[in-house]
Amino acid sequence: MALTSMQRPAAVPAVPTTTLGGESTRLAREFARARRHSRVVRLLKLGLPVFAALIVLVGVGVTWLARAMPENLSLASAGIEDGRIVMDGPRIDGFDKSNRPYSMSAERAVQAIDGSGVDLEGVSARLAVSNDLSVDITARGGHYDAGTETLLLSDAIHVATSDGMTIELSRATLRPAAGTLDGEGPVAIRTATQSIDAGAVSVSENGDRLRFSGGLKMILQPRSTHAAGTSDDDLASAQN
Amino acid sequence: QGFGQNFGGLQVSGDQPIAIESEALDVDDAQAVATFTGKVTVSQNETQLVADRLVVHYVRGAEGGAKPSAASAAPGGSGQIERLEAAGNVRVRAADQLASADNANFDMKSQVVVMNGNVVLTQGENVAEGCRLTIKMDTGVARLESACGGGNQGGNGRVKMVLTPGQGAAARN
């Protein structure tokens, strides 16, 4: 069986038997390919750096956003408004150091101008104080700094615990992961049998430790009358 | 009916609100202790206690593990308070009687108040001094002692009492 001499590896371009005509068409084709090639090269020369810069930019943007927004953040929607990221319905769920859940959400969050976190509107947060007791905190305004996981509440703050205690204060700094809350401004606490008015309050160890300072006035209602709510002093009116 | 026999006013009645004022309050719910500091005044109707510091031991959630939150348990209704310890310039004022001492311990379960250290009991012009005053809050019966341990504390072991005659009636109203 004779080795067919015409067999050669496919990679080698077949040298076509060319006529003069064929020769010119090949030349033209080669020339067109070269021109195309150089255009591609010119394009790449220009495009590649731009493309690379774009990648870097996106990378930086994403990391900044990720750093500013904690990973356990979910959003209803996000957009850009006059150069600042606006998020609708942001919600952060996490666990504090004793593994109790906390969640924080807002109607709207706008990236703070100084870029160190977000300004919030319509804030609500829930902290677990113990396994069967939780605290709900709402405020009209606030600022959340993901770096220090600190939520600063500033406008019409209302705190209510699941066992009937309410706290009013004008400013509060909340670190749910550390389980602390520091409140300033006239602090007014009302429970069924107690009313506490103080200059400032600080809660730590998830509610195991409380410190009232700046002057304190506490009224302890005896168990019996509080149900009837008949006591005529201001406490009764403060409760409803 | 002797002077100072009954320190009537000190009854801590269960059905009256108690008002406590101070500069600061620290509540440690884990230990069930609330510490008032800075010009502490505790008042209920006529009765008033003044001290530099007041430590309140209260009963945390009785039902085992269930731990009421600090604030709702922090010296809850008087029913929940086990013991009060007042320290530093303690003054207990009730009606026209005033007792002052270095410190005072109120045991709410046995309804007994023990005041010790430079105890001075005053009613109107009458003054009695000793080193320990024990008052039964429910009956108002008060017992002043002067020989309590440390010789020097109570002076020569005898109660010193100054009665101003003719004051009895006036002081009564």
Short mmCIF file of C-alpha atoms in Angstrom, two decimals:
data_model
loop_
_atom_site.label_atom_id
_atom_site.label_comp_id
_atom_site.label_asym_id
_atom_site.label_seq_id
_atom_site.Cartn_x
_atom_site.Cartn_y
_atom_site.Cartn_z
CA MET A 1 0.00 0.00 0.00
CA ALA A 2 1.70 3.07 -1.10
CA LEU A 3 1.95 6.00 1.19
CA THR A 4 -0.17 8.61 -0.45
CA SER A 5 2.30 11.39 -0.97
CA MET A 6 -0.40 13.95 -0.97
CA GLN A 7 -1.15 13.32 2.79
CA ARG A 8 0.13 16.23 4.89
CA PRO A 9 -0.86 17.58 8.32
CA ALA A 10 -4.00 19.69 8.08
CA ALA A 11 -2.30 22.61 9.90
CA VAL A 12 -0.11 23.35 6.97
CA PRO A 13 -2.15 25.59 4.73
CA ALA A 14 -2.71 23.82 1.51
CA VAL A 15 -0.81 25.53 -1.22
CA PRO A 16 -3.38 25.82 -3.88
CA THR A 17 -2.22 25.33 -7.45
CA THR A 18 -2.72 28.86 -8.47
CA THR A 19 -3.06 30.50 -11.72
CA LEU A 20 -2.05 34.09 -12.21
CA GLY A 21 -5.68 35.05 -11.54
CA GLY A 22 -5.73 32.98 -8.38
CA GLU A 23 -2.50 34.66 -7.35
CA SER A 24 -4.02 38.15 -7.44
CA THR A 25 -7.16 37.11 -5.54
CA ARG A 26 -5.00 35.59 -2.86
CA LEU A 27 -2.95 38.73 -2.70
CA ALA A 28 -6.08 40.85 -2.38
CA ARG A 29 -7.41 38.59 0.34
CA GLU A 30 -4.17 38.70 2.26
CA PHE A 31 -4.06 42.45 1.93
CA ALA A 32 -7.66 42.81 3.19
CA ARG A 33 -6.90 40.51 6.10
CA ALA A 34 -3.82 42.58 6.99
CA ARG A 35 -5.79 45.78 6.86
CA ARG A 36 -8.46 44.27 9.02
CA HIS A 37 -5.81 43.02 11.33
CA SER A 38 -4.23 46.44 11.75
CA ARG A 39 -7.62 48.00 12.35
CA VAL A 40 -8.24 45.45 15.07
CA VAL A 41 -4.83 46.19 16.49
CA ARG A 42 -5.51 49.92 16.45
CA LEU A 43 -8.84 49.29 18.09
CA LEU A 44 -7.26 47.14 20.75
CA LYS A 45 -4.47 49.60 21.33
CA LEU A 46 -7.13 52.17 22.10
CA GLY A 47 -9.77 49.89 23.58
CA LEU A 48 -7.74 47.74 25.90
CA PRO A 49 -6.56 50.46 28.30
CA VAL A 50 -10.03 51.98 28.37
CA PHE A 51 -11.53 48.58 29.01
CA ALA A 52 -8.95 47.94 31.76
CA ALA A 53 -9.69 51.29 33.40
CA LEU A 54 -13.36 50.46 33.31
CA ILE A 55 -12.76 47.16 35.04
CA VAL A 56 -10.73 48.86 37.77
CA LEU A 57 -13.40 51.50 38.24
CA VAL A 58 -16.16 48.96 38.58
CA GLY A 59 -14.00 46.98 40.99
CA VAL A 60 -13.39 50.01 43.18
CA GLY A 61 -17.04 50.99 43.04
CA VAL A 62 -18.23 47.55 44.03
CA THR A 63 -15.80 47.23 46.92
CA TRP A 64 -16.71 50.70 48.17
CA LEU A 65 -20.37 49.84 47.96
CA ALA A 66 -19.78 46.49 49.62
CA ARG A 67 -17.78 48.16 52.38
CA ALA A 68 -20.44 50.78 52.89
CA MET A 69 -23.25 48.25 52.76
CA PRO A 70 -22.89 45.26 55.06
CA GLU A 71 -23.26 41.93 53.41
CA ASN A 72 -26.44 41.03 55.24
CA LEU A 73 -28.22 43.92 53.57
CA SER A 74 -31.24 43.39 51.39
CA LEU A 75 -32.90 46.11 49.35
CA ALA A 76 -36.25 46.61 47.71
CA SER A 77 -34.61 48.76 45.06
CA ALA A 78 -31.65 51.10 44.68
CA GLY A 79 -30.93 53.99 42.38
CA ILE A 80 -28.76 57.03 41.97
CA GLU A 81 -30.17 60.44 42.81
CA ASP A 82 -28.01 63.52 42.21
CA GLY A 83 -24.88 61.48 42.50
CA ARG A 84 -25.84 59.69 45.73
CA ILE A 85 -27.00 56.12 46.00
CA VAL A 86 -30.59 55.92 47.23
CA MET A 87 -31.98 52.66 48.57
CA ASP A 88 -35.63 51.94 49.13
CA GLY A 89 -36.59 49.62 51.94
CA PRO A 90 -33.06 48.64 53.01
CA ARG A 91 -33.06 45.98 55.67
CA ILE A 92 -30.16 44.56 57.68
CA ASP A 93 -30.49 41.33 59.60
CA GLY A 94 -27.74 40.14 61.89
CA PHE A 95 -26.92 38.38 65.13
CA ASP A 96 -25.39 40.02 68.18
CA LYS A 97 -22.56 38.54 70.19
CA SER A 98 -24.87 36.34 72.23
CA ASN A 99 -26.32 35.10 68.96
CA ARG A 100 -29.64 36.86 69.32
CA PRO A 101 -31.19 38.21 66.12
CA TYR A 102 -31.42 41.91 65.39
CA SER A 103 -32.88 43.59 62.35
CA MET A 104 -32.86 47.17 61.14
CA SER A 105 -34.85 48.58 58.26
CA ALA A 106 -35.73 51.98 56.86
CA GLU A 107 -38.17 53.36 54.34
CA ARG A 108 -35.36 55.12 52.50
CA ALA A 109 -31.62 55.28 52.84
CA VAL A 110 -29.52 57.88 51.08
CA GLN A 111 -25.74 57.61 50.89
CA ALA A 112 -24.34 60.22 53.26
CA ILE A 113 -22.60 63.12 51.53
CA ASP A 114 -19.37 62.46 53.43
CA GLY A 115 -19.69 58.90 52.26
CA SER A 116 -19.31 57.44 55.74
CA GLY A 117 -22.54 55.48 55.82
CA VAL A 118 -26.14 56.22 54.98
CA ASP A 119 -28.75 58.69 56.15
CA LEU A 120 -32.01 56.95 56.94
CA GLU A 121 -35.62 57.98 56.86
CA GLY A 122 -38.33 56.07 58.72
CA VAL A 123 -36.09 53.77 60.73
CA SER A 124 -37.24 50.72 62.64
CA ALA A 125 -35.02 48.27 64.49
CA ARG A 126 -35.69 45.18 66.56
CA LEU A 127 -33.24 43.89 69.17
CA ALA A 128 -33.61 40.75 71.16
CA VAL A 129 -32.92 41.51 74.82
CA SER A 130 -33.34 37.96 76.04
CA ASN A 131 -34.80 34.87 74.51
CA ASP A 132 -38.36 35.89 75.31
CA LEU A 133 -38.02 39.67 75.33
CA SER A 134 -37.44 41.96 72.38
CA VAL A 135 -37.20 45.72 71.94
CA ASP A 136 -38.72 47.60 68.98
CA ILE A 137 -37.21 50.98 68.17
CA THR A 138 -38.63 53.42 65.62
CA ALA A 139 -37.44 56.88 64.66
CA ARG A 140 -38.16 59.37 61.91
CA GLY A 141 -34.51 60.02 61.12
CA GLY A 142 -31.18 58.30 61.55
CA HIS A 143 -27.72 57.54 60.22
CA TYR A 144 -26.16 54.10 59.87
CA ASP A 145 -22.40 53.60 59.68
CA ALA A 146 -21.66 50.08 58.47
CA GLY A 147 -17.99 50.39 59.43
CA THR A 148 -18.72 50.70 63.13
CA GLU A 149 -22.13 49.00 62.85
CA THR A 150 -23.59 51.99 64.66
CA LEU A 151 -27.09 53.29 64.17
CA LEU A 152 -27.63 56.89 65.27
CA LEU A 153 -31.29 57.78 65.72
CA SER A 154 -32.33 61.36 65.95
CA ASP A 155 -35.95 62.24 65.45
CA ALA A 156 -39.01 61.22 67.47
CA ILE A 157 -37.54 58.04 68.83
CA HIS A 158 -39.92 55.58 70.36
CA VAL A 159 -38.77 52.39 72.03
CA ALA A 160 -41.17 49.66 73.15
CA THR A 161 -40.34 46.32 74.71
CA SER A 162 -42.45 43.24 74.32
CA ASP A 163 -43.29 43.31 78.04
CA GLY A 164 -44.95 46.68 77.97
CA MET A 165 -42.15 49.14 78.69
CA THR A 166 -41.91 52.25 76.54
CA ILE A 167 -38.97 54.66 76.33
CA GLU A 168 -39.02 58.12 74.78
CA LEU A 169 -35.76 59.90 74.08
CA SER A 170 -34.48 62.51 71.70
CA ARG A 171 -31.22 60.94 70.50
CA ALA A 172 -29.97 57.36 70.61
CA THR A 173 -26.82 55.60 69.51
CA LEU A 174 -27.44 51.93 68.89
CA ARG A 175 -24.83 49.21 68.40
CA PRO A 176 -27.01 46.15 67.98
CA ALA A 177 -24.10 43.81 67.40
CA ALA A 178 -22.64 44.86 70.75
CA GLY A 179 -26.10 45.00 72.33
CA THR A 180 -25.77 48.57 73.56
CA LEU A 181 -27.97 51.65 73.35
CA ASP A 182 -27.01 55.12 74.58
CA GLY A 183 -29.83 57.61 74.79
CA GLU A 184 -29.76 61.32 75.48
CA GLY A 185 -32.20 64.12 75.85
CA PRO A 186 -35.00 63.86 78.35
CA VAL A 187 -35.45 60.13 78.71
CA ALA A 188 -38.92 59.03 79.80
CA ILE A 189 -39.56 55.38 80.60
CA ARG A 190 -43.02 54.10 81.42
CA THR A 191 -44.06 50.64 82.48
CA ALA A 192 -47.30 49.50 84.03
CA THR A 193 -45.98 50.12 87.52
CA GLN A 194 -43.05 52.50 87.06
CA SER A 195 -42.17 55.78 85.50
CA ILE A 196 -38.54 56.86 85.19
CA ASP A 197 -37.42 60.27 83.95
CA ALA A 198 -33.70 60.80 83.51
CA GLY A 199 -31.21 62.99 81.68
CA ALA A 200 -29.57 60.13 79.82
CA VAL A 201 -29.67 56.35 79.71
CA SER A 202 -27.20 53.76 78.55
CA VAL A 203 -28.10 50.13 78.09
CA SER A 204 -25.47 47.46 77.75
CA GLU A 205 -25.15 43.70 77.87
CA ASN A 206 -28.39 43.53 75.91
CA GLY A 207 -30.40 45.16 78.62
CA ASP A 208 -28.76 43.40 81.58
CA ARG A 209 -27.16 46.63 82.63
CA LEU A 210 -28.77 50.06 82.61
CA ARG A 211 -27.32 53.36 83.70
CA PHE A 212 -29.47 56.43 84.12
CA SER A 213 -27.62 59.66 84.69
CA GLY A 214 -28.08 63.38 84.56
CA GLY A 215 -30.70 63.40 87.31
CA LEU A 216 -33.37 60.74 87.82
CA LYS A 217 -36.93 60.72 89.07
CA MET A 218 -38.62 57.40 89.47
CA ILE A 219 -42.16 56.74 90.62
CA LEU A 220 -43.10 53.22 91.64
CA GLN A 221 -46.78 52.57 91.52
CA PRO A 222 -47.93 49.87 93.87
CA ARG A 223 -49.22 46.82 92.06
CA SER A 224 -52.80 47.20 93.15
CA THR A 225 -53.77 50.62 91.85
CA HIS A 226 -51.94 50.52 88.53
CA ALA A 227 -54.49 48.14 87.08
CA ALA A 228 -57.34 50.49 87.86
CA GLY A 229 -55.25 53.43 86.68
CA THR A 230 -57.21 55.56 89.08
CA SER A 231 -54.19 57.27 90.62
CA ASP A 232 -54.71 60.87 89.73
CA ASP A 233 -51.11 62.02 89.57
CA ASP A 234 -49.46 62.85 86.24
CA LEU A 235 -48.27 59.27 85.88
CA ALA A 236 -51.74 58.13 84.95
CA SER A 237 -51.99 60.73 82.23
CA ALA A 238 -48.45 59.95 81.07
CA GLN A 239 -49.44 56.35 80.57
CA ASN A 240 -52.28 56.80 78.14
CA GLN B 1 -46.70 56.85 126.05
CA GLY B 2 -42.99 57.30 125.65
CA PHE B 3 -41.25 59.50 123.18
CA GLY B 4 -39.93 57.73 120.17
CA GLN B 5 -41.78 54.58 121.21
CA ASN B 6 -43.40 54.43 117.91
CA PHE B 7 -41.86 55.75 114.86
CA GLY B 8 -45.33 55.70 113.36
CA GLY B 9 -44.68 57.42 110.15
CA LEU B 10 -42.27 54.92 108.74
CA GLN B 11 -44.85 52.45 107.62
CA VAL B 12 -44.12 51.72 103.98
CA SER B 13 -47.68 51.19 102.89
CA GLY B 14 -48.14 48.92 100.00
CA ASP B 15 -50.85 50.94 98.32
CA GLN B 16 -49.07 54.26 97.92
CA PRO B 17 -46.68 55.24 95.13
CA ILE B 18 -43.06 55.65 96.09
CA ALA B 19 -41.02 58.40 94.46
CA ILE B 20 -37.24 58.03 94.22
CA GLU B 21 -34.96 60.81 93.06
CA SER B 22 -31.19 60.74 92.66
CA GLU B 23 -28.43 61.90 90.39
CA ALA B 24 -27.86 58.52 88.82
CA LEU B 25 -29.07 54.94 88.89
CA ASP B 26 -27.17 51.81 87.88
CA VAL B 27 -29.20 48.66 87.36
CA ASP B 28 -27.45 45.31 87.15
CA ASP B 29 -30.26 42.97 86.28
CA ALA B 30 -27.99 39.95 86.29
CA GLN B 31 -27.39 40.53 90.02
CA ALA B 32 -30.86 42.05 90.51
CA VAL B 33 -29.34 45.12 92.15
CA ALA B 34 -30.19 48.76 91.49
CA THR B 35 -27.88 51.40 92.94
CA PHE B 36 -29.04 54.99 93.27
CA THR B 37 -26.25 57.48 93.83
CA GLY B 38 -26.09 61.19 94.50
CA LYS B 39 -28.54 62.91 96.90
CA VAL B 40 -30.96 60.03 96.92
CA THR B 41 -34.42 60.80 98.28
CA VAL B 42 -37.14 58.18 98.61
CA SER B 43 -40.52 59.48 99.62
CA GLN B 44 -43.95 58.06 100.19
CA ASN B 45 -46.54 60.45 101.56
CA GLU B 46 -45.10 61.76 104.82
CA THR B 47 -42.20 59.35 105.03
CA GLN B 48 -38.95 60.31 103.43
CA LEU B 49 -35.53 58.69 103.31
CA VAL B 50 -32.50 60.71 102.28
CA ALA B 51 -29.03 59.20 101.74
CA ASP B 52 -25.91 59.55 99.61
CA ARG B 53 -26.33 56.05 98.23
CA LEU B 54 -29.16 53.54 98.12
CA VAL B 55 -28.73 49.96 97.00
CA VAL B 56 -31.93 48.10 96.20
CA HIS B 57 -31.97 44.33 96.02
CA TYR B 58 -35.04 43.24 94.12
CA VAL B 59 -36.53 39.92 93.20
CA ARG B 60 -36.01 39.05 89.56
CA GLY B 61 -38.62 37.11 87.64
CA ALA B 62 -39.82 34.64 90.21
CA GLU B 63 -40.84 32.14 87.52
CA GLY B 64 -37.40 30.58 87.10
CA GLY B 65 -35.61 31.52 83.89
CA ALA B 66 -38.06 34.12 82.66
CA LYS B 67 -36.09 37.28 83.27
CA PRO B 68 -38.12 40.45 83.11
CA SER B 69 -36.22 43.23 81.34
CA ALA B 70 -34.04 45.34 83.59
CA ALA B 71 -36.27 48.38 83.62
CA SER B 72 -39.51 46.60 84.32
CA ALA B 73 -37.87 44.68 87.12
CA ALA B 74 -35.70 47.54 88.34
CA PRO B 75 -37.05 48.16 91.80
CA GLY B 76 -40.52 47.19 90.61
CA GLY B 77 -43.60 47.76 92.72
CA SER B 78 -42.60 47.83 96.39
CA GLY B 79 -43.71 44.20 96.48
CA GLN B 80 -40.71 43.14 94.45
CA ILE B 81 -38.07 44.84 96.63
CA GLU B 82 -36.28 42.49 98.98
CA ARG B 83 -33.90 44.79 100.76
CA LEU B 84 -32.73 48.40 100.74
CA GLU B 85 -29.33 49.50 101.96
CA ALA B 86 -28.90 53.23 102.45
CA ALA B 87 -25.45 54.60 103.18
CA GLY B 88 -23.97 58.02 103.87
CA ASN B 89 -25.81 60.76 105.90
CA VAL B 90 -28.96 58.71 106.14
CA ARG B 91 -32.02 60.70 107.28
CA VAL B 92 -35.38 59.09 107.77
CA ARG B 93 -38.13 61.62 108.29
CA ALA B 94 -41.64 60.61 109.27
CA ALA B 95 -44.30 63.04 110.42
CA ASP B 96 -42.55 65.08 113.15
CA GLN B 97 -39.85 62.48 113.86
CA LEU B 98 -36.41 62.41 112.28
CA ALA B 99 -33.84 59.65 112.63
CA SER B 100 -30.35 60.11 111.26
CA ALA B 101 -27.49 57.63 111.09
CA ASP B 102 -24.48 56.60 109.01
CA ASN B 103 -26.40 53.83 107.29
CA ALA B 104 -29.71 52.04 107.36
CA ASN B 105 -30.90 48.66 106.16
CA PHE B 106 -34.56 48.05 105.30
CA ASP B 107 -35.61 44.41 105.16
CA MET B 108 -38.94 44.43 103.35
CA LYS B 109 -39.70 40.83 104.16
CA SER B 110 -39.45 41.19 107.93
CA GLN B 111 -40.47 44.87 107.72
CA VAL B 112 -37.57 45.82 109.99
CA VAL B 113 -35.32 48.85 109.58
CA VAL B 114 -31.92 48.84 111.31
CA MET B 115 -30.08 52.14 111.44
CA ASN B 116 -26.57 52.19 112.84
CA GLY B 117 -23.66 54.53 113.36
CA ASN B 118 -24.19 57.83 115.26
CA VAL B 119 -27.93 57.37 115.48
CA VAL B 120 -29.85 60.48 116.50
CA LEU B 121 -33.60 60.32 116.95
CA THR B 122 -35.35 63.68 117.12
CA GLN B 123 -38.98 64.56 117.74
CA GLY B 124 -39.65 68.23 118.02
CA GLU B 125 -37.25 69.35 120.78
CA ASN B 126 -36.65 65.85 122.17
CA VAL B 127 -33.41 64.25 121.08
CA ALA B 128 -32.17 60.70 121.73
CA GLU B 129 -28.79 59.35 120.70
CA GLY B 130 -27.49 55.79 120.47
CA CYS B 131 -25.60 53.53 118.15
CA ARG B 132 -28.39 51.42 116.73
CA LEU B 133 -32.06 52.07 116.08
CA THR B 134 -34.32 49.17 115.14
CA ILE B 135 -37.77 50.06 113.85
CA LYS B 136 -40.55 47.60 113.08
CA MET B 137 -42.12 49.17 110.03
CA ASP B 138 -45.46 47.44 110.40
CA THR B 139 -46.04 48.43 114.04
CA GLY B 140 -43.80 51.48 114.20
CA VAL B 141 -42.19 50.19 117.40
CA ALA B 142 -38.66 51.65 117.63
CA ARG B 143 -35.84 50.45 119.89
CA LEU B 144 -32.77 52.56 120.41
CA GLU B 145 -29.63 50.86 121.66
CA SER B 146 -26.37 52.40 122.61
CA ALA B 147 -24.20 49.48 123.58
CA CYS B 148 -23.60 47.86 120.23
CA GLY B 149 -20.19 46.28 120.06
CA GLY B 150 -17.54 49.01 119.69
CA GLY B 151 -17.38 50.67 123.14
CA ASN B 152 -16.74 54.14 121.81
CA GLN B 153 -19.56 54.08 119.35
CA GLY B 154 -22.36 54.26 121.84
CA GLY B 155 -20.56 56.42 124.36
CA ASN B 156 -20.72 54.90 127.85
CA GLY B 157 -23.22 52.26 126.80
CA ARG B 158 -26.20 54.30 127.95
CA VAL B 159 -28.81 55.92 125.78
CA LYS B 160 -28.58 59.69 125.99
CA MET B 161 -31.95 61.33 125.78
CA VAL B 162 -32.94 64.94 126.23
CA LEU B 163 -36.61 65.51 126.88
CA THR B 164 -37.88 69.04 126.79
CA PRO B 165 -40.81 69.20 129.18
CA GLY B 166 -43.95 70.77 128.04
CA GLN B 167 -43.15 70.01 124.45
CA GLY B 168 -45.08 66.80 124.40
CA ALA B 169 -48.43 68.36 123.45
CA ALA B 170 -46.99 70.90 121.05
CA ALA B 171 -44.88 68.31 119.32
CA ARG B 172 -47.84 65.99 119.03
CA ASN B 173 -49.90 68.19 116.63
#
